[in-house]
Tab-separated table of C-alpha atoms (C1' of nucleotides) in Angstrom:
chain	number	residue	atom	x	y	z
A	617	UNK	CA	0.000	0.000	0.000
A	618	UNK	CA	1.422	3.624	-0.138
A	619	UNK	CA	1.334	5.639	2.088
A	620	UNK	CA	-1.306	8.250	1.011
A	621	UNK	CA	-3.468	5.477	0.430
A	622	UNK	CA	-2.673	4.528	3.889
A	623	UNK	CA	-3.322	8.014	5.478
A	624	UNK	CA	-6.661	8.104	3.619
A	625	UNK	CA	-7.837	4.685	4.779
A	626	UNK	CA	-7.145	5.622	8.343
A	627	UNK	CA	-8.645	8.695	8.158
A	628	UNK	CA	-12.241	7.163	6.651
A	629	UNK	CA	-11.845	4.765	9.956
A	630	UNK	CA	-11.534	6.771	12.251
A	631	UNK	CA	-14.109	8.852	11.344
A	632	UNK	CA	-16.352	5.664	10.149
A	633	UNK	CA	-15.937	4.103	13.580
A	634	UNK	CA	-17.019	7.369	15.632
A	635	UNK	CA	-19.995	8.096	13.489
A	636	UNK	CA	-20.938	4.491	14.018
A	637	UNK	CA	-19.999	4.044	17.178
A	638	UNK	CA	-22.110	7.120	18.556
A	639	UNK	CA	-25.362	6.428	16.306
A	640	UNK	CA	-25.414	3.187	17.290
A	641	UNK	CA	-25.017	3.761	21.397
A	642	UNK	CA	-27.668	6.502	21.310
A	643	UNK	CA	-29.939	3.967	19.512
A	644	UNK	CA	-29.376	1.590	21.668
A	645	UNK	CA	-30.042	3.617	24.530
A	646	UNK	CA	-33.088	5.359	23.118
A	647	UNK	CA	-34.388	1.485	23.575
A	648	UNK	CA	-32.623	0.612	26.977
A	649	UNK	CA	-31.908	3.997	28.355
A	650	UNK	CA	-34.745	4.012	31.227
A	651	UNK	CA	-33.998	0.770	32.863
A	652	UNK	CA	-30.164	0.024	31.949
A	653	UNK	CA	-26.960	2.282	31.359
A	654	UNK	CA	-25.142	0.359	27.963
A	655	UNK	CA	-22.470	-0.600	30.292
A	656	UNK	CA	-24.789	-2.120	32.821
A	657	UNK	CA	-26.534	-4.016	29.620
A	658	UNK	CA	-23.262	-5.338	28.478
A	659	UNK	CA	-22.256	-6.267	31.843
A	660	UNK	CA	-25.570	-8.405	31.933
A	661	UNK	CA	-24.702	-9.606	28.429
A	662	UNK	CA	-21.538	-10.738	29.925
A	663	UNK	CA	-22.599	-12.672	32.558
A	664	UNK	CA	-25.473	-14.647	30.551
A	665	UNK	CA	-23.338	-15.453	28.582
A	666	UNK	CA	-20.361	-16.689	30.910
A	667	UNK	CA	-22.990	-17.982	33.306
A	668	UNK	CA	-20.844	-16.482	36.091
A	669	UNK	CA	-17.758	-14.244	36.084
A	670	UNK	CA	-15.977	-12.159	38.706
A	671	UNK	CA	-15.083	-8.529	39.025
A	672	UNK	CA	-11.493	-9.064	37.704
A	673	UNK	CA	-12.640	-10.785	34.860
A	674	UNK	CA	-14.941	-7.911	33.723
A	675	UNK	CA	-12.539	-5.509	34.754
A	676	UNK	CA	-10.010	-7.213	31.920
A	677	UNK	CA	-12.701	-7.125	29.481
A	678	UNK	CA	-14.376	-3.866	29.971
A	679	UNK	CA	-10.665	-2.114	30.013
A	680	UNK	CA	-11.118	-0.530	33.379
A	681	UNK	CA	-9.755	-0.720	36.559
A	682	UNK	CA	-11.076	-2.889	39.373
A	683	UNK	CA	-12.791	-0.720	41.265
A	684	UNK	CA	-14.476	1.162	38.399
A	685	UNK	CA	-15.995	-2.011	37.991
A	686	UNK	CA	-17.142	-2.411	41.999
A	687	UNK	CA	-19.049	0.533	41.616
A	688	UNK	CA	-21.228	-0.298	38.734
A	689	UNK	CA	-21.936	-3.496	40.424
A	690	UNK	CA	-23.142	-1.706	43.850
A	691	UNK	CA	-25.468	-0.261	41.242
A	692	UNK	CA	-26.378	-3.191	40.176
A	693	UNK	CA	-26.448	-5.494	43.270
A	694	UNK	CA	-28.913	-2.821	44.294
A	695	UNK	CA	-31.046	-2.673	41.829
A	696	UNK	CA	-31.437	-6.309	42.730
A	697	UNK	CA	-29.881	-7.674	39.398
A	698	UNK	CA	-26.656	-9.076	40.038
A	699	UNK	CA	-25.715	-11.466	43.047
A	700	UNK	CA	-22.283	-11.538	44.803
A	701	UNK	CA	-21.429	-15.059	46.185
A	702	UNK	CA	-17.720	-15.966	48.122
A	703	UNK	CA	-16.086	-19.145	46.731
A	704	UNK	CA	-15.818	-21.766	49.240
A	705	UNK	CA	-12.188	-22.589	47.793
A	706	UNK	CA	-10.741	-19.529	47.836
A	707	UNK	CA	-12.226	-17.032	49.970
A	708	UNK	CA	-10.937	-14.054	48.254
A	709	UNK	CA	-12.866	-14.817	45.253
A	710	UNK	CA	-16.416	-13.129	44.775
A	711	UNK	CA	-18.556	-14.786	41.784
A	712	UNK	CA	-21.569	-12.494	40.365
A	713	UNK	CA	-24.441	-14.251	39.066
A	714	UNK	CA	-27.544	-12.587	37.832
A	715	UNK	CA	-30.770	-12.975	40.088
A	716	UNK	CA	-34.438	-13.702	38.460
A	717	UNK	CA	-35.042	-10.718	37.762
A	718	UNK	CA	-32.185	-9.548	36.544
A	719	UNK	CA	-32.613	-12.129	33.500
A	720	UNK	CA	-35.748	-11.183	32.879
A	721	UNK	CA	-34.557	-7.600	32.495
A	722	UNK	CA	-31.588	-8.785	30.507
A	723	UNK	CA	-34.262	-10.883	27.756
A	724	UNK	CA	-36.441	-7.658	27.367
A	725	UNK	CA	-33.628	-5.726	26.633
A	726	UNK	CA	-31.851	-8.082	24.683
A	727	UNK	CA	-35.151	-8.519	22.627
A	728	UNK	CA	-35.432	-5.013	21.741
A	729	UNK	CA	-31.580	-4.787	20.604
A	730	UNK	CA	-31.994	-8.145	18.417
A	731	UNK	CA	-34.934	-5.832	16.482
A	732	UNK	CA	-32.757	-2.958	16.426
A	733	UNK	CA	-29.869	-4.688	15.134
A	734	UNK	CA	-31.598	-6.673	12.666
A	735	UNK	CA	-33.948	-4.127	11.535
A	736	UNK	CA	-30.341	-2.307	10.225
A	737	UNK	CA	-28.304	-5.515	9.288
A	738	UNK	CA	-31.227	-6.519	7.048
A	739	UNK	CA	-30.137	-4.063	4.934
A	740	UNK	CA	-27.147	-5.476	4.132
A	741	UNK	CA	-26.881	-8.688	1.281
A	742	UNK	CA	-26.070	-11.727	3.449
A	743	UNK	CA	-22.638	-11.616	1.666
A	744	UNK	CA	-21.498	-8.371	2.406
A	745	UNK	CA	-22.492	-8.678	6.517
A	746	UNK	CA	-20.820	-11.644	6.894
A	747	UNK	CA	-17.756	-10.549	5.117
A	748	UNK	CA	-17.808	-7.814	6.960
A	749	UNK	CA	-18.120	-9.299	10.313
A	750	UNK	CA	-15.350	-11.814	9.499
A	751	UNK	CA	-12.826	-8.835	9.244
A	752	UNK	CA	-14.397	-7.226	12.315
A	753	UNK	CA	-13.692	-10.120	14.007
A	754	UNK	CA	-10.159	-10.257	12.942
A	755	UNK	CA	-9.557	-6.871	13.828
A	756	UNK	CA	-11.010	-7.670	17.007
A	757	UNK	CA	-8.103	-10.588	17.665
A	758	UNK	CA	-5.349	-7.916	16.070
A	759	UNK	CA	-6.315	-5.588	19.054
A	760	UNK	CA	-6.505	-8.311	21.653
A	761	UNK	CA	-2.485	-9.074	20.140
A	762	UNK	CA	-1.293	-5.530	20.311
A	763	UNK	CA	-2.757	-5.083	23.434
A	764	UNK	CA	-0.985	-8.145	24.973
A	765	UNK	CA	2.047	-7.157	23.021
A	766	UNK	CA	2.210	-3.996	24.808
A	767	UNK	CA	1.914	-5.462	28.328
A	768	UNK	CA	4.639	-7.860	27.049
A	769	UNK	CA	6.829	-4.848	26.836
B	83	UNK	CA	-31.774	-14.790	5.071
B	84	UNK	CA	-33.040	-17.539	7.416
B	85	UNK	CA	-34.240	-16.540	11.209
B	86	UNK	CA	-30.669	-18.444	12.677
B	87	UNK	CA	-28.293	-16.881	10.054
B	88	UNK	CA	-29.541	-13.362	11.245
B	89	UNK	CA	-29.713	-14.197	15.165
B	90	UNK	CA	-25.909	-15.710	14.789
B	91	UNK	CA	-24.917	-12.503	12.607
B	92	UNK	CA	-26.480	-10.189	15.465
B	93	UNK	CA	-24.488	-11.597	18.364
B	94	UNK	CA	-21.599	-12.120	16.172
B	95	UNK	CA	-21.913	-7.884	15.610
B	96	UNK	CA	-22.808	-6.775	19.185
B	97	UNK	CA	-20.167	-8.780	20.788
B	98	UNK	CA	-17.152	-7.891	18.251
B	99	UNK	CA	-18.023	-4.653	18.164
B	100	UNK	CA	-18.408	-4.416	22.059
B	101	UNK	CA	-14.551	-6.022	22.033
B	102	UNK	CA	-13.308	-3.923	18.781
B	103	UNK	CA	-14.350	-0.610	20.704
B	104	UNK	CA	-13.460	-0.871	24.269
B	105	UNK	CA	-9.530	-2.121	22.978
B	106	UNK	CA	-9.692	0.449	20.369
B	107	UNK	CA	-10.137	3.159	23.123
B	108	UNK	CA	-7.939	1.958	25.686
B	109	UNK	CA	-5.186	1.852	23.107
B	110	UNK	CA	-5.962	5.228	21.968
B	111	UNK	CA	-6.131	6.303	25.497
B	112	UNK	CA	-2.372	4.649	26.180
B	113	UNK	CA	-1.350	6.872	23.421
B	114	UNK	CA	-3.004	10.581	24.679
B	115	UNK	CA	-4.251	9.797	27.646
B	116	UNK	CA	-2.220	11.910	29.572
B	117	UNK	CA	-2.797	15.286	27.664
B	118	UNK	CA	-6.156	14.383	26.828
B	119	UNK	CA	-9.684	12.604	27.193
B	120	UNK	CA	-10.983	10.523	24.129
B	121	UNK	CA	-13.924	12.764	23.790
B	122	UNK	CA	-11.820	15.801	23.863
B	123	UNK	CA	-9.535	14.664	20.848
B	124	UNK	CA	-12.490	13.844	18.612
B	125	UNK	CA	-13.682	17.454	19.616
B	126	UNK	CA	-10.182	18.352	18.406
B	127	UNK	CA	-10.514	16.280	15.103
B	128	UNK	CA	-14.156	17.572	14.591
B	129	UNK	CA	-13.219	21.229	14.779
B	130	UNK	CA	-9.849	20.480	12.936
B	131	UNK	CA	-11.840	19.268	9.630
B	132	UNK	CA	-14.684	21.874	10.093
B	133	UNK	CA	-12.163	24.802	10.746
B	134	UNK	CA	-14.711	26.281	13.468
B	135	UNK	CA	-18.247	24.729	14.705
B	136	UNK	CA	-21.074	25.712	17.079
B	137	UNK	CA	-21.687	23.589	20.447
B	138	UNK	CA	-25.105	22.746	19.098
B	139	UNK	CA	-23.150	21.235	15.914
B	140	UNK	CA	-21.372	19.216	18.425
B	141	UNK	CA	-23.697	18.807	20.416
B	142	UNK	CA	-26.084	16.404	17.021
B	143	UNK	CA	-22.564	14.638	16.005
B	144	UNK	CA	-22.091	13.788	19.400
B	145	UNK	CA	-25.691	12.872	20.086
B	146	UNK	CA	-25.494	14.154	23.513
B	147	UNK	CA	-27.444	17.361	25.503
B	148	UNK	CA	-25.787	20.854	24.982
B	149	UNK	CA	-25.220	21.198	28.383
B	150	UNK	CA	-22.661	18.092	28.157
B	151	UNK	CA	-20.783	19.669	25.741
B	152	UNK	CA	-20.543	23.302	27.515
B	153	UNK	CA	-18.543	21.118	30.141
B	154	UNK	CA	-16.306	19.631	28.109
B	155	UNK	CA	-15.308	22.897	26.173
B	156	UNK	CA	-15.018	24.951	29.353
B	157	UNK	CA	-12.932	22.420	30.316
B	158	UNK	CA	-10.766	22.633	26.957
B	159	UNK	CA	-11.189	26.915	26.985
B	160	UNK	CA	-9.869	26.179	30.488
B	161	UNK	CA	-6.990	24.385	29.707
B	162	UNK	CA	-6.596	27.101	26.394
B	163	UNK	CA	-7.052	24.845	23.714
B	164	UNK	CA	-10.302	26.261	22.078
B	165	UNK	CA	-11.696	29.473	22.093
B	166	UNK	CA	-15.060	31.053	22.134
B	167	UNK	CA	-16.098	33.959	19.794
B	168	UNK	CA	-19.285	35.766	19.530
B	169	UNK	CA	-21.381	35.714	15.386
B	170	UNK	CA	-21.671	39.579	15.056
B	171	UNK	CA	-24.365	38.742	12.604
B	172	UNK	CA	-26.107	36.640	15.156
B	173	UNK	CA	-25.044	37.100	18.451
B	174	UNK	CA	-26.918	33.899	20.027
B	175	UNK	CA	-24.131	31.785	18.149
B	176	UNK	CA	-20.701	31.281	19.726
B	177	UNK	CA	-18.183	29.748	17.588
B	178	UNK	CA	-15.471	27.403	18.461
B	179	UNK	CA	-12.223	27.645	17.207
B	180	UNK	CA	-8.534	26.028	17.991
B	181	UNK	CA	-5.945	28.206	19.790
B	182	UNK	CA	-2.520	27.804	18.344
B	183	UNK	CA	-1.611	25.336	21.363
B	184	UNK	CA	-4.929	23.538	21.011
B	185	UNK	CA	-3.761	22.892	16.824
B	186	UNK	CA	-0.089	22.000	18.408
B	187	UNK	CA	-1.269	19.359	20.432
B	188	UNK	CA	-3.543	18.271	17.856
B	189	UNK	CA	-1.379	17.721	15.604
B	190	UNK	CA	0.888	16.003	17.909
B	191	UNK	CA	-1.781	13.723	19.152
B	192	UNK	CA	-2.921	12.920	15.679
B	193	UNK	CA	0.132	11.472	14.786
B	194	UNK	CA	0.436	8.957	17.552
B	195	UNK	CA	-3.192	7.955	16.998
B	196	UNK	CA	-2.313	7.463	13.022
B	197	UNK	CA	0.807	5.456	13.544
B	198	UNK	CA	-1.346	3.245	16.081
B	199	UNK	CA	-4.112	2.520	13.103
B	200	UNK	CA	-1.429	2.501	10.652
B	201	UNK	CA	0.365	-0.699	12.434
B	202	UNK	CA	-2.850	-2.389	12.566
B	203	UNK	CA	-4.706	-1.610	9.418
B	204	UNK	CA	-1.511	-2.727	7.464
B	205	UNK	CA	-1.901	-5.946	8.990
B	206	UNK	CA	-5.124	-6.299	6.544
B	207	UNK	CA	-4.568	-6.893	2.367
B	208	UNK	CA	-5.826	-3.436	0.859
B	209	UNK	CA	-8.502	-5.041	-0.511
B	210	UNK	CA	-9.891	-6.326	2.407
B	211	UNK	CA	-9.804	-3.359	4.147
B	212	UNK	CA	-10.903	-1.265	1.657
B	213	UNK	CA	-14.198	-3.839	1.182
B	214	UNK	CA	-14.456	-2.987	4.969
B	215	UNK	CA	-14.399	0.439	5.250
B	216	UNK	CA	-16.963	0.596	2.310
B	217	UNK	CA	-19.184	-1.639	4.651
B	218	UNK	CA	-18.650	0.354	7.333
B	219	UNK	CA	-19.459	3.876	5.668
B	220	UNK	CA	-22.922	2.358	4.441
B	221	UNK	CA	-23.556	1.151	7.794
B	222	UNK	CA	-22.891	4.889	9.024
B	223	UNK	CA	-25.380	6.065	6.306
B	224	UNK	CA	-28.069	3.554	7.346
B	225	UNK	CA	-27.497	4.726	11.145
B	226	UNK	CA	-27.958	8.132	10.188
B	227	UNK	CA	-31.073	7.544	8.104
B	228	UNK	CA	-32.060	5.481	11.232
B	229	UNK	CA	-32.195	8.022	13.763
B	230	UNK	CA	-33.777	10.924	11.042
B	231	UNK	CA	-36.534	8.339	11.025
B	232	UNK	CA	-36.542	7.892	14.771
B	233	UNK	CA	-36.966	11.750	15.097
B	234	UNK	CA	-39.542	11.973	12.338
B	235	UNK	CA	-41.993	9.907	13.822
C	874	DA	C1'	6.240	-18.813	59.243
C	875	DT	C1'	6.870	-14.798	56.856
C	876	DG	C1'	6.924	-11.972	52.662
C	877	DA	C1'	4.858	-11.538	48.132
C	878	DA	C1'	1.004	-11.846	45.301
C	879	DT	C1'	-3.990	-11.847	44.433
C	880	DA	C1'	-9.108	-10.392	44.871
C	881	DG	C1'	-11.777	-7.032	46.020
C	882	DT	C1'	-13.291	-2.554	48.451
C	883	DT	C1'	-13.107	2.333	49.908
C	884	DA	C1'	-12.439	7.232	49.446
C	885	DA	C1'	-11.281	11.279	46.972
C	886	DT	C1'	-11.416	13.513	42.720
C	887	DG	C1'	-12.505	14.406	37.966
C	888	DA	C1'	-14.923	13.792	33.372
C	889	DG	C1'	-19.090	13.282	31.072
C	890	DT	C1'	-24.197	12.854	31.083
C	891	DT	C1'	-29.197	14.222	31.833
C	892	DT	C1'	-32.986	17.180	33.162
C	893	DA	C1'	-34.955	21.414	34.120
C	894	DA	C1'	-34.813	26.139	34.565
C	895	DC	C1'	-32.734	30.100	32.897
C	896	DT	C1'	-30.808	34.385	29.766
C	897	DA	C1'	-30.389	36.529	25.588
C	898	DA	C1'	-31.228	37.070	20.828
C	899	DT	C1'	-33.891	36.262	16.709
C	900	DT	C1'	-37.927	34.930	13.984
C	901	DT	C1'	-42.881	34.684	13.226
C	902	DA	C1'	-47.124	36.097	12.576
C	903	DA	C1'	-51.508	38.536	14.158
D	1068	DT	C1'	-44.991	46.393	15.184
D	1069	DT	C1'	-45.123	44.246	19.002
D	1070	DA	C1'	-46.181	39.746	21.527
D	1071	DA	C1'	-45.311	34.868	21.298
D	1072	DA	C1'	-42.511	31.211	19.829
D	1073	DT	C1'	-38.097	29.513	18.619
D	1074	DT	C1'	-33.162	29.142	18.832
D	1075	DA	C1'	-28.337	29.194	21.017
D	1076	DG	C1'	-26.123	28.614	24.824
D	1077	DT	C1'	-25.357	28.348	30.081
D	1078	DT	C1'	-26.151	26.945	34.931
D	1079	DA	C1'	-27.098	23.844	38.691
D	1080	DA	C1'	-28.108	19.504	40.753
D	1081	DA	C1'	-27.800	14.738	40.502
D	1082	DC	C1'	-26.180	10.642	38.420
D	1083	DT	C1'	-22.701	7.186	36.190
D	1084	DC	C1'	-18.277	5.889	35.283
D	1085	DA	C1'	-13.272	6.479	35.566
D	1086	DT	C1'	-8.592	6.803	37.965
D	1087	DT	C1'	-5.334	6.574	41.795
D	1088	DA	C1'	-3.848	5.285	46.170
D	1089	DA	C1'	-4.430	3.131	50.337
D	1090	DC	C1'	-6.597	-0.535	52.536
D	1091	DT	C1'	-8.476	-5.602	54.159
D	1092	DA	C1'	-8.452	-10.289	53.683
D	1093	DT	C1'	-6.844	-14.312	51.819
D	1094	DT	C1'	-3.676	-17.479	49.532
D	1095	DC	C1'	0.860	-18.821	47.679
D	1096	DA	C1'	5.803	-19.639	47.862
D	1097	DT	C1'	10.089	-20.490	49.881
DNA sequence: ATGAATAGTTAATGAGTTTAACTAATTTAA
DNA sequence: TTAAATTAGTTAAACTCATTAACTATTCAT
């Protein structure tokens, strides 16, 4: 590639990936917005789909530090959707489990994102989306590198 | 497209672009974080491109409140890197410009964020990317249309 | 058994957000 | 042409999320 190719291509990404990026949270939230923050929902997303997790983990995915993570869980834990339960094992460890209704908060939601998403990725030819998503995803794994790389250093 | 194909292709979206943004940021962050926030570089890069732009400008590409983004500028005026200037024509409208030290860090900033993209875009054939970043515009487009809707309704 | 490492919390501080009420200026329409 | 509505921006209070630094409690390692 040269390298004013290379300037222009970063230049359309950056800019791509804001616009996106803000549309697409303000959507979201104009569906979530009065019973969930979007980190609260993916936090919830997180955990039904890990089944159980604790605050380290999320603190490693979410890119935060631990106790940025403690406080959205107070939130959470009292809104009554997220449990906190010691491991008998190890006694430092604290698991967080969704309770009942918790779930069922997490389904609505997640219900009302699956029509907003679709409603946009219908829009797409099934070629083009899933070509797409298979470069997102290797971006995705290029991040997770560099970012190891850099704590490697 | 079948019911499946679309439910896989909608978690396959949410989740990578859930991972793609929060490693995205906290690499950019590593890079400026000490001289400034994420939001205030894109206010930077916004005003940069436009050469001057009105808080309630801002205010619809940011999709936030006016009132959020009077904080963040008095914040920036504070630390001198934008200034404020009065429309003679108008006088309800208040332009935002760059000081000379807001452009200098800019710049500076800028470059560290485009070396960061550069090392991983490159990692992609040009073609690929280039498919991608066509993608990704569209899906811009169809957000935008999205939320015109939303507020026509 | 003690010193280091790990898991999580607390407290202080700062950035960004929303809502609602406000000022000031401009536009509109009766 | 003036009164009402709209537009641009700010202020204040309250909330969420973030960071740093210091802390508790537990477990691991030698």
């Amino acid at each position: 590639m040269n390298k004013e190719t290379i300037q222009e291509l970063i230049d359309r990404y950056v800019t791509t990936s804001f616009r996106v990026h803000k549309k697409a949270e303000a959507l979201v939230k104009g569906q979530i917005g009065n019973e969930l923050t979007n980190d609260q929902h993916y936090i919830l997303r997180y955990i039904f789909h890990s089944g159980r997790c604790t605050s380290t983990e999320l603190a490693d995915v979410f890119e935060v530090n631990k106790s940025a993570i403690t406080a959205i869980i107070n939130r959470m834990v009292d809104k009554g959707l997220i449990e906190r339960t010691r491991d008998m094992a190890d006694r430092r460890v604290i698991y967080l489990t969704m309770t009942a209704s918790g779930k069922e908060l997490f389904l609505e939601v997640q219900k009302k994102i699956h029509l907003l998403v679709e409603s946009i990725i219908t829009q797409f030819e099934e070629t083009e989306i899933t070509v797409f998503i298979n470069t997102y995803e290797k971006l995705a794994q290029i991040l997770d590198d560099k970012k190891k790389e850099e704590l490697g250093e």
